[in-house]
GROMACS .gro file of C-alpha atoms in nm:
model
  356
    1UNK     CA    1  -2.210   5.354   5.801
    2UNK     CA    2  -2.265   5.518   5.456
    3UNK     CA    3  -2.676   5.531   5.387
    4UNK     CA    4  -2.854   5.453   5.031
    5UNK     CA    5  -3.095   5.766   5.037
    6UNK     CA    6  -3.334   5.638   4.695
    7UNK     CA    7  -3.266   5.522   4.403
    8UNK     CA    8  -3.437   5.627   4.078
    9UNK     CA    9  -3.479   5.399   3.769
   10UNK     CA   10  -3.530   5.487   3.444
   11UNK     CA   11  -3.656   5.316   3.124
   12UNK     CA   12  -3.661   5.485   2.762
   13UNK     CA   13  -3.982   5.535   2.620
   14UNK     CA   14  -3.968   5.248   2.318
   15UNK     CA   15  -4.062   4.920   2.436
   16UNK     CA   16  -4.089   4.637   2.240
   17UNK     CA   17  -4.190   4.262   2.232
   18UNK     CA   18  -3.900   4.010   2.250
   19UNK     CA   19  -4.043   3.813   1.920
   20UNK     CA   20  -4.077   4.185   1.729
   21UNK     CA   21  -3.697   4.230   1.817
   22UNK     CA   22  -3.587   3.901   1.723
   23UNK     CA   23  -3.775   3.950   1.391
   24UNK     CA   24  -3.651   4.293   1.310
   25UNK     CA   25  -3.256   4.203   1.457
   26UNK     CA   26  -3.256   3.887   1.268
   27UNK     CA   27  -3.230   4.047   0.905
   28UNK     CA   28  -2.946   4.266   1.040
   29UNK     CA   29  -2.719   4.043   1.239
   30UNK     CA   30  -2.756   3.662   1.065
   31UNK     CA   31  -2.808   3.627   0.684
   32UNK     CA   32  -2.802   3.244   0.631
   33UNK     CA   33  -3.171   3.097   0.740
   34UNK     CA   34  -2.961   2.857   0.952
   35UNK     CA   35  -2.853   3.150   1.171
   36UNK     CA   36  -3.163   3.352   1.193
   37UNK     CA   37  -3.344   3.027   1.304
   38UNK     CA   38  -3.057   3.001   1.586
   39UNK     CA   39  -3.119   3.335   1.684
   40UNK     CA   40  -3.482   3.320   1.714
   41UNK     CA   41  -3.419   3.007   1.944
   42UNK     CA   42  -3.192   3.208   2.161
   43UNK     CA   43  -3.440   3.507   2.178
   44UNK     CA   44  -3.716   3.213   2.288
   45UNK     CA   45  -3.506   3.102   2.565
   46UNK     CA   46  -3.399   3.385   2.710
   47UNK     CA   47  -3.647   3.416   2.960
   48UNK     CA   48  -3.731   3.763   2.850
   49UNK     CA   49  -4.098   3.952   2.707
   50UNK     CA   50  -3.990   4.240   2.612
   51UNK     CA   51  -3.727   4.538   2.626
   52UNK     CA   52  -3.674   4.909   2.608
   53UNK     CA   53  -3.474   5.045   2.358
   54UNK     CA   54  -3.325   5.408   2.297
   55UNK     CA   55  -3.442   5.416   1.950
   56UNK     CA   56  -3.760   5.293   1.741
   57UNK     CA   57  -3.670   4.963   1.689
   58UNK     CA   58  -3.693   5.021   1.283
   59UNK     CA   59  -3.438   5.297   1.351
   60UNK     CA   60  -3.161   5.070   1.431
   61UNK     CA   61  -3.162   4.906   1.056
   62UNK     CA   62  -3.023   5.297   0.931
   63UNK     CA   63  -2.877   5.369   1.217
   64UNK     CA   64  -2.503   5.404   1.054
   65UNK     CA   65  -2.155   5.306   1.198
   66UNK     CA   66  -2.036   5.350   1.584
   67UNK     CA   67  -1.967   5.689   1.531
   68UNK     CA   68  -2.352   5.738   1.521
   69UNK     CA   69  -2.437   5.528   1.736
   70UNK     CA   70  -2.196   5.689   1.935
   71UNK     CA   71  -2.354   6.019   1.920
   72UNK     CA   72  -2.655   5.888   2.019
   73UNK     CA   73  -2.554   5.746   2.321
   74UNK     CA   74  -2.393   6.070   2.434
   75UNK     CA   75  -2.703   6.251   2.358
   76UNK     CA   76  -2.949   6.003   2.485
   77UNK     CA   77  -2.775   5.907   2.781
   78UNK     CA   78  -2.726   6.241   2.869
   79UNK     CA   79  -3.119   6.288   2.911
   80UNK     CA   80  -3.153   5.995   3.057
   81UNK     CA   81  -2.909   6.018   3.321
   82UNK     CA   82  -3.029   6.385   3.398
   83UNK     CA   83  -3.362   6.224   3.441
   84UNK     CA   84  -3.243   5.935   3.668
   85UNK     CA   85  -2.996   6.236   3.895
   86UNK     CA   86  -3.294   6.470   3.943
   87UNK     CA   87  -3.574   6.222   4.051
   88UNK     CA   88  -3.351   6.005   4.273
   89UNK     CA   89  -3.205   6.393   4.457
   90UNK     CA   90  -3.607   6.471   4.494
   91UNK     CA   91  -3.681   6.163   4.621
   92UNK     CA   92  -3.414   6.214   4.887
   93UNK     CA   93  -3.498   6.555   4.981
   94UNK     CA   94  -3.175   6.720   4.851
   95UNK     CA   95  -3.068   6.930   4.595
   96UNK     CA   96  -2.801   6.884   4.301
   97UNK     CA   97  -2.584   7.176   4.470
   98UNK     CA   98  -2.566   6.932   4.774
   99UNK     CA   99  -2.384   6.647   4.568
  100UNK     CA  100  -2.007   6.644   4.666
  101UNK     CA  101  -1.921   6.310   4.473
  102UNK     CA  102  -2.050   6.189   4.183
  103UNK     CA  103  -1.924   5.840   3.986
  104UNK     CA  104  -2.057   5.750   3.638
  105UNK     CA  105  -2.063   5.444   3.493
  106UNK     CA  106  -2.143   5.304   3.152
  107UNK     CA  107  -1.995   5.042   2.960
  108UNK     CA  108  -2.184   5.105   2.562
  109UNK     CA  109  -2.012   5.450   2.478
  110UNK     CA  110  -1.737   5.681   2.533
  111UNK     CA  111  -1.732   6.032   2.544
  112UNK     CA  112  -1.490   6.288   2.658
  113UNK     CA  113  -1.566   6.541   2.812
  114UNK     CA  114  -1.774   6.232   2.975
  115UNK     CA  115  -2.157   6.213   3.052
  116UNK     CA  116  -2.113   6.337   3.417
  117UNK     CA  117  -1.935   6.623   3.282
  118UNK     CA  118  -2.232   6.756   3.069
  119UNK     CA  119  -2.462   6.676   3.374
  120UNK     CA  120  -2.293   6.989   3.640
  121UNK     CA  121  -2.441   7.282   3.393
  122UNK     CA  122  -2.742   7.063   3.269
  123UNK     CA  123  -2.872   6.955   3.613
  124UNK     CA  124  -2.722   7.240   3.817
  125UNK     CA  125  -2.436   7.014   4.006
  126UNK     CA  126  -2.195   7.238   4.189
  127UNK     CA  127  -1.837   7.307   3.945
  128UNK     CA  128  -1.644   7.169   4.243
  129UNK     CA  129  -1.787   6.862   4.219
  130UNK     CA  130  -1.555   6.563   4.270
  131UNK     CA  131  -1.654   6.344   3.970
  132UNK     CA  132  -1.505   5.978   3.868
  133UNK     CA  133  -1.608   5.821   3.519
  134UNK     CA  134  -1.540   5.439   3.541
  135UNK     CA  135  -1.573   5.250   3.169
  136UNK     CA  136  -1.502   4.894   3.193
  137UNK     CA  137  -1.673   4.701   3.482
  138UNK     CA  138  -1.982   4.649   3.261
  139UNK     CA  139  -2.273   4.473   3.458
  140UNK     CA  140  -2.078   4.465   3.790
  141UNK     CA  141  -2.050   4.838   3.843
  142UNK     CA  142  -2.430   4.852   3.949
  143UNK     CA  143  -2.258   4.705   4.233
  144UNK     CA  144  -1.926   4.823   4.250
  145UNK     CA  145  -2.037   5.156   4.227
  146UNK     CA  146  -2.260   5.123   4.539
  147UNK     CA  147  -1.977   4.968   4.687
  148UNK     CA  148  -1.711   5.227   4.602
  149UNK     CA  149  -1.920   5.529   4.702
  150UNK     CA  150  -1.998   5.392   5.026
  151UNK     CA  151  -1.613   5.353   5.061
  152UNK     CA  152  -1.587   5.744   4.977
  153UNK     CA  153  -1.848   5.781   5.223
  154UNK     CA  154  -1.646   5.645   5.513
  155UNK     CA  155  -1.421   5.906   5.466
  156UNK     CA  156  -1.654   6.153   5.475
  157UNK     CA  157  -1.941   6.142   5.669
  158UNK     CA  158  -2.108   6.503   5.625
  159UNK     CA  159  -2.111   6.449   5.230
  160UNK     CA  160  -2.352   6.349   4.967
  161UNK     CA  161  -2.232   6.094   4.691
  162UNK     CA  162  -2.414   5.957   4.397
  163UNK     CA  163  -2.386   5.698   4.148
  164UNK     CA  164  -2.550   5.731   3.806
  165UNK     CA  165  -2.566   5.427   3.513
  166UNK     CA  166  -2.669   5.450   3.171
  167UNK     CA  167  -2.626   5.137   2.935
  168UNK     CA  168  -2.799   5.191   2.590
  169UNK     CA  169  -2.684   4.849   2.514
  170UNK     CA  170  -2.931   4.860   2.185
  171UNK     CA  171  -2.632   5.077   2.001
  172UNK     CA  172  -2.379   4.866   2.059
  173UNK     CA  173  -2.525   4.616   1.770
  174UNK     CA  174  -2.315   4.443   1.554
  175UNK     CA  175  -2.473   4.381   1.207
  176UNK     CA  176  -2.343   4.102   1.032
  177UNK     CA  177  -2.205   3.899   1.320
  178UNK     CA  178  -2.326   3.529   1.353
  179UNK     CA  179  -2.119   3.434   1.629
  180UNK     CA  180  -2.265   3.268   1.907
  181UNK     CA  181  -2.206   3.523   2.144
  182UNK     CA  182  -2.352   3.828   1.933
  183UNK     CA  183  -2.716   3.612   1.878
  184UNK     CA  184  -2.717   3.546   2.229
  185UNK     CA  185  -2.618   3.861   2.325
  186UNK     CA  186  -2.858   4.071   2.094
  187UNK     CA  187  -3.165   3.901   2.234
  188UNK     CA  188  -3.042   3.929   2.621
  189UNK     CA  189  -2.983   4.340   2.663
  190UNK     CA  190  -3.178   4.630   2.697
  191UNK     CA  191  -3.156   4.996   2.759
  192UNK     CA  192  -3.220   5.186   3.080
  193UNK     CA  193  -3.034   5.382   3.309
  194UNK     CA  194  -3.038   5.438   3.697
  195UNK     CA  195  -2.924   5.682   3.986
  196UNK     CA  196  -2.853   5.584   4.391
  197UNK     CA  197  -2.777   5.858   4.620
  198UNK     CA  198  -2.593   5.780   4.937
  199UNK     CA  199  -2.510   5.982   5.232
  200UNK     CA  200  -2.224   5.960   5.497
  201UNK     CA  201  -2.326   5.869   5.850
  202UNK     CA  202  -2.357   6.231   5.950
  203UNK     CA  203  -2.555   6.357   5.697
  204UNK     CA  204  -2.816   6.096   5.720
  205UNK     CA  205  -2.878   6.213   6.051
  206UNK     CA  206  -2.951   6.557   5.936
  207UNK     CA  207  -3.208   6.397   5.680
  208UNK     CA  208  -3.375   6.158   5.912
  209UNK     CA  209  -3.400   6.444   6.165
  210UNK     CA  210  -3.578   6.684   5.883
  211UNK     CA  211  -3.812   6.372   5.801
  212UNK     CA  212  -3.728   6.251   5.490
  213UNK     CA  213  -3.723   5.883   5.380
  214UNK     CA  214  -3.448   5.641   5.451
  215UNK     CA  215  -3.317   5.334   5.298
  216UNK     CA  216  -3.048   5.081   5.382
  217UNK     CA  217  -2.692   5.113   5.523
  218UNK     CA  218  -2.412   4.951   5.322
  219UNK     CA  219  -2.246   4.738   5.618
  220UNK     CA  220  -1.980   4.656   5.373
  221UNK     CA  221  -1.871   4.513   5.088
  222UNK     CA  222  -1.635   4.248   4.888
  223UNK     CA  223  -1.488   4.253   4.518
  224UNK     CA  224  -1.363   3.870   4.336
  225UNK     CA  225  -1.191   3.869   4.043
  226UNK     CA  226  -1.204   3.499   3.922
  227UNK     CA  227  -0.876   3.296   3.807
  228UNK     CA  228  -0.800   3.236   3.460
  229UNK     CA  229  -1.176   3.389   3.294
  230UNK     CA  230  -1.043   3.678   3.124
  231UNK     CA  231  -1.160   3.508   2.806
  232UNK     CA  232  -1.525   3.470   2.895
  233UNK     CA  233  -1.708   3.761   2.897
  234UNK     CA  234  -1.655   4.164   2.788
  235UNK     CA  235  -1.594   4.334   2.432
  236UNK     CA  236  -1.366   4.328   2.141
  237UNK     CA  237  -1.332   4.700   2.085
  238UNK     CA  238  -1.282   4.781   1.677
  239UNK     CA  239  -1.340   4.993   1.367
  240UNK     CA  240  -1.748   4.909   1.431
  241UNK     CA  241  -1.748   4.922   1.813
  242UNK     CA  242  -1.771   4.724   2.039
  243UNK     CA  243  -1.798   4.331   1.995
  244UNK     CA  244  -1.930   4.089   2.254
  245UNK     CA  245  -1.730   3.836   2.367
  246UNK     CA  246  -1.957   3.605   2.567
  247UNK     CA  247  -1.908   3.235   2.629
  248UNK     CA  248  -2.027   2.949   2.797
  249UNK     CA  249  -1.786   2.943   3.056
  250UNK     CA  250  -1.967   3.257   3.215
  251UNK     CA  251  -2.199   3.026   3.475
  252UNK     CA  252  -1.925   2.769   3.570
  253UNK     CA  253  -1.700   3.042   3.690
  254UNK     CA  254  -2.034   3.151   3.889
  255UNK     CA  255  -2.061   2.821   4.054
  256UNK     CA  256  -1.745   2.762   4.092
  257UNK     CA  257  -1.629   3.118   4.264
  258UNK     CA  258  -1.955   3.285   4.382
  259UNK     CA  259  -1.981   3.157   4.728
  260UNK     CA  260  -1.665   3.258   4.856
  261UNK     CA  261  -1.683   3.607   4.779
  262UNK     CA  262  -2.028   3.586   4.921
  263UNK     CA  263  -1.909   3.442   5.263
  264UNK     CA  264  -1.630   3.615   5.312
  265UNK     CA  265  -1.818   3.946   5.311
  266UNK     CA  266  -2.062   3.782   5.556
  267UNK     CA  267  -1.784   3.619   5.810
  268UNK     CA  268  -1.641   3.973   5.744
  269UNK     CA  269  -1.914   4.047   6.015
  270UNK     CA  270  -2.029   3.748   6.175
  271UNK     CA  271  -2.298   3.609   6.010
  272UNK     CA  272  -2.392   3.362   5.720
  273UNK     CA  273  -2.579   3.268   5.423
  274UNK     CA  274  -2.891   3.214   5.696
  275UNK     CA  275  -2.848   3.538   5.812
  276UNK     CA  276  -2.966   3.705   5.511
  277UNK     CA  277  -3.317   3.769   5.450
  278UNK     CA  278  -3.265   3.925   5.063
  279UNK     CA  279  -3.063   3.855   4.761
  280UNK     CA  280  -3.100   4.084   4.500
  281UNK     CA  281  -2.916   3.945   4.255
  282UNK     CA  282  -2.831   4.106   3.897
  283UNK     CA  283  -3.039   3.995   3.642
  284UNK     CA  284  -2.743   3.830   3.375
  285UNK     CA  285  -2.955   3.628   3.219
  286UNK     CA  286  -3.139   3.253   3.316
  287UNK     CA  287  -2.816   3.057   3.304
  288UNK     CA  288  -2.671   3.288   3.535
  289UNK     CA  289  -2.895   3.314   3.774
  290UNK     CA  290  -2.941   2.936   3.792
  291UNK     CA  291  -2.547   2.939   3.874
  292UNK     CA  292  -2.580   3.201   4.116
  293UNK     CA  293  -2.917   2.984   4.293
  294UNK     CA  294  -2.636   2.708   4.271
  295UNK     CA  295  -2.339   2.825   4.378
  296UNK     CA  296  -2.504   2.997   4.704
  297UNK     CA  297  -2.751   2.666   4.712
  298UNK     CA  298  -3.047   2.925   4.771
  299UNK     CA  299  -3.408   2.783   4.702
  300UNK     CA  300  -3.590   2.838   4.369
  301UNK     CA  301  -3.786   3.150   4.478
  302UNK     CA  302  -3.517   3.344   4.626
  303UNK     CA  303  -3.404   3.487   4.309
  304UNK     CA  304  -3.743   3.545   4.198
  305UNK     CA  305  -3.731   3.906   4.138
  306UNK     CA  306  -3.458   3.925   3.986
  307UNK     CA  307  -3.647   3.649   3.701
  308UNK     CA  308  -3.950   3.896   3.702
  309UNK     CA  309  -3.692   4.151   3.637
  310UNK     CA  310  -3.527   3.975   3.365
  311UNK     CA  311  -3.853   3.899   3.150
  312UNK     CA  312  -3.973   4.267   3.204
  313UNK     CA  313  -3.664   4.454   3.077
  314UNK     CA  314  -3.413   4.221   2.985
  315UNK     CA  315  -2.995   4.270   3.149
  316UNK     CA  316  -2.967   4.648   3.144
  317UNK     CA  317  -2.614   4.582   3.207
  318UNK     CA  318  -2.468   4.793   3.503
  319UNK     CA  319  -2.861   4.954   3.530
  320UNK     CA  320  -2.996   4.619   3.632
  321UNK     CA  321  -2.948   4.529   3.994
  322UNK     CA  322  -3.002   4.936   4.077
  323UNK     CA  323  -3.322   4.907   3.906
  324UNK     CA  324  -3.399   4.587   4.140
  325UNK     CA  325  -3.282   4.733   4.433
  326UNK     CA  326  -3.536   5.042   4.375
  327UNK     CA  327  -3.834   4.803   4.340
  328UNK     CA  328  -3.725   4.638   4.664
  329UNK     CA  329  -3.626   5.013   4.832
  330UNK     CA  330  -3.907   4.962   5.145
  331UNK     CA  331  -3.781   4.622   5.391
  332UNK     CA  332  -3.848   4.609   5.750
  333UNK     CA  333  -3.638   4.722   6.025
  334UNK     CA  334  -3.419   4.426   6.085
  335UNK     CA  335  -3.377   4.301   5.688
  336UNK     CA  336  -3.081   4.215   5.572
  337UNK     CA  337  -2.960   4.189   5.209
  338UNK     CA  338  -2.636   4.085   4.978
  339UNK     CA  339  -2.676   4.259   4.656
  340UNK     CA  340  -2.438   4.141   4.427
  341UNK     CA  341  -2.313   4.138   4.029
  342UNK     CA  342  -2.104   4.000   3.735
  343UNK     CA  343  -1.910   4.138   3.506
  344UNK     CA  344  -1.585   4.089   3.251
  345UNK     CA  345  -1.281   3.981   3.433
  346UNK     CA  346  -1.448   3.770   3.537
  347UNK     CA  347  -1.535   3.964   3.856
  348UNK     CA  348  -1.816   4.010   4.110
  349UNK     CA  349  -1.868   4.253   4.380
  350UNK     CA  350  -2.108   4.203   4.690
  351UNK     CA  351  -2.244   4.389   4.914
  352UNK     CA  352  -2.393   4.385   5.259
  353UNK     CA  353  -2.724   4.585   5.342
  354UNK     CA  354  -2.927   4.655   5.641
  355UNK     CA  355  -3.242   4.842   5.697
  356UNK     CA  356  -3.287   4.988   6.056
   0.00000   0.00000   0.00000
């Protein structure tokens, strides 16, 4: 089975309190006192302290249309997923001329040639590289991508694949927009970015027999795509960017759909919801972690970290569950852990760990 050799998280440097934000957002996004009050009251609630963010937070106020931000977010993320790549190779005692597949995910900018593209001559990846840019899958593809290069993995068990996130969710803001969604939204996500390197079963041999660290397998994994929730969470892409859509019908699709997806992977191979020692859970917000706790009936502290998480950094989008993952890296022989994510469909992915 496929190994997860590290995983390296990364935060941008400005870091702000969650009032400060609300107070400098609130000017931007809702006009009428009526509104700012509402989105001060959302900020409150949220369950979050404080955030990262690419830019100054007085930056974002002149910060132009999406075509800056855009630029931004191609120059930022850049750095930041270079960052992410290099530490989490280090930490696995390989090189970037040993990567043979690399997938990049973000879901708060476009670029083409895309971010993983620019990475080969800036980080010194080989030019034969297989590389797969995925734009879409928003929070999820912390998961999914785990998930998919693990499946790659399979296939080939000699190579070295990586996965590498960056969500500068901060430059996706939408001034002027008092819709529910956008006020919850803008005091919910923050900017970071994350890389996971796995290995096929053969080449984690040849790094366990040279000494260096070693993390979980992935045993497996399973993908849901809920019925009839296309409308509840993802973007409205226009002339300023890209628009949250966000509604309350997120967390009952959690309760209502989460636990099958989550039992089928573990009947998948033999073993149930008592079976699992970890759940690492992506960080989507309080509501929807109280409808994961739900849906899975799990007991109040076993989504703890992923609450700590939460009022730390905020959702960090597709960043967020690698970022929890790397605090929990080091289990005992013997754990076993479901990581799993949400994201717009609506869809979740989740997948089986062991550490041996």
């Amino acid at each position: 089975m496929p190994r997860i050799a590290s995983v390296a998280p990364v935060l941008p440097d400005h870091v702000s309190a969650q009032a400060d934000i609300a107070a400098e957002l609130g000017s931007l996004i809702a006009r009428d006192p009526a509104q700012r009050a509402l989105l001060e009251r959302f900020h409150a609630a949220s369950g979050i302290a404080s955030r990262h963010t690419v830019l100054p937070l007085d930056a974002y106020r002149d910060l132009g249309g999406f075509e800056a931000a855009n630029d931004v977010w191609i120059r930022e993320g850049t750095r930041l997923a270079a960052e992410a790549l290099t530490t989490a190779l280090a930490t696995a005692g390989l090189a970037p001329a040993d990567v043979d597949f690399l997938l990049f995910t973000s879901v708060t900018g476009i670029a083409a040639p895309s971010i993983d593209a620019r990475l080969v001559p800036l980080v010194g990846l080989r030019s034969d590289v297989k590389r797969l840019p995925s734009f879409g899958l928003g929070c999820v593809a912390g998961a999914a991508g785990i998930a998919r290069v693990a499946d790659y993995l399979a296939g080939h068990p000699d190579e070295v694949g990586v996965l590498v996130s960056v969500e500068l969710c901060s430059l996706t803001l939408q001034r002027d927009d008092a819709s529910i969604g956008n006020l919850v939204a803008s005091g919910l996500f923050g900017d970071g970015a994350a890389a996971a390197v796995l290995v096929g079963d053969r080449r984690a041999e040849v790094l366990a027999a040279s000494g260096a660290a070693s993390g979980p397998r992935v045993v497996g994994s399973r993908s849901a795509l809920y019925p009839d929730s296309e409308g509840a969470i993802g973007w409205d892409v226009g002339a300023t960017g890209f628009r949250i859509v966000l509604t309350a019908a997120v967390p009952d699709a959690i309760e209502a759909n989460i636990a099958s997806g989550v039992d089928g992977l573990l009947a998948d191979h033999g073993l149930g919801r008592d079976d699992v020692d970890l759940w690492i859970a992506h960080p989507g917000g309080p509501r929807v972690l109280d409808a994961f706790a739900s849906g899975l009936g799990l007991p109040a502290d076993a989504l703890a970290a992923s609450r700590r998480a939460l009022e730390r950094v905020g959702n960090l989008s597709s960043a967020a569950v690698l970022h929890l993952l790397a605090e929990q890296f080091s289990q005992p022989a013997g754990t076993r852990a479901v990581l799993f994510a949400l994201g717009p469909g609506v869809t979740s992915e989740h997948v089986l760990l062991e550490w041996t």
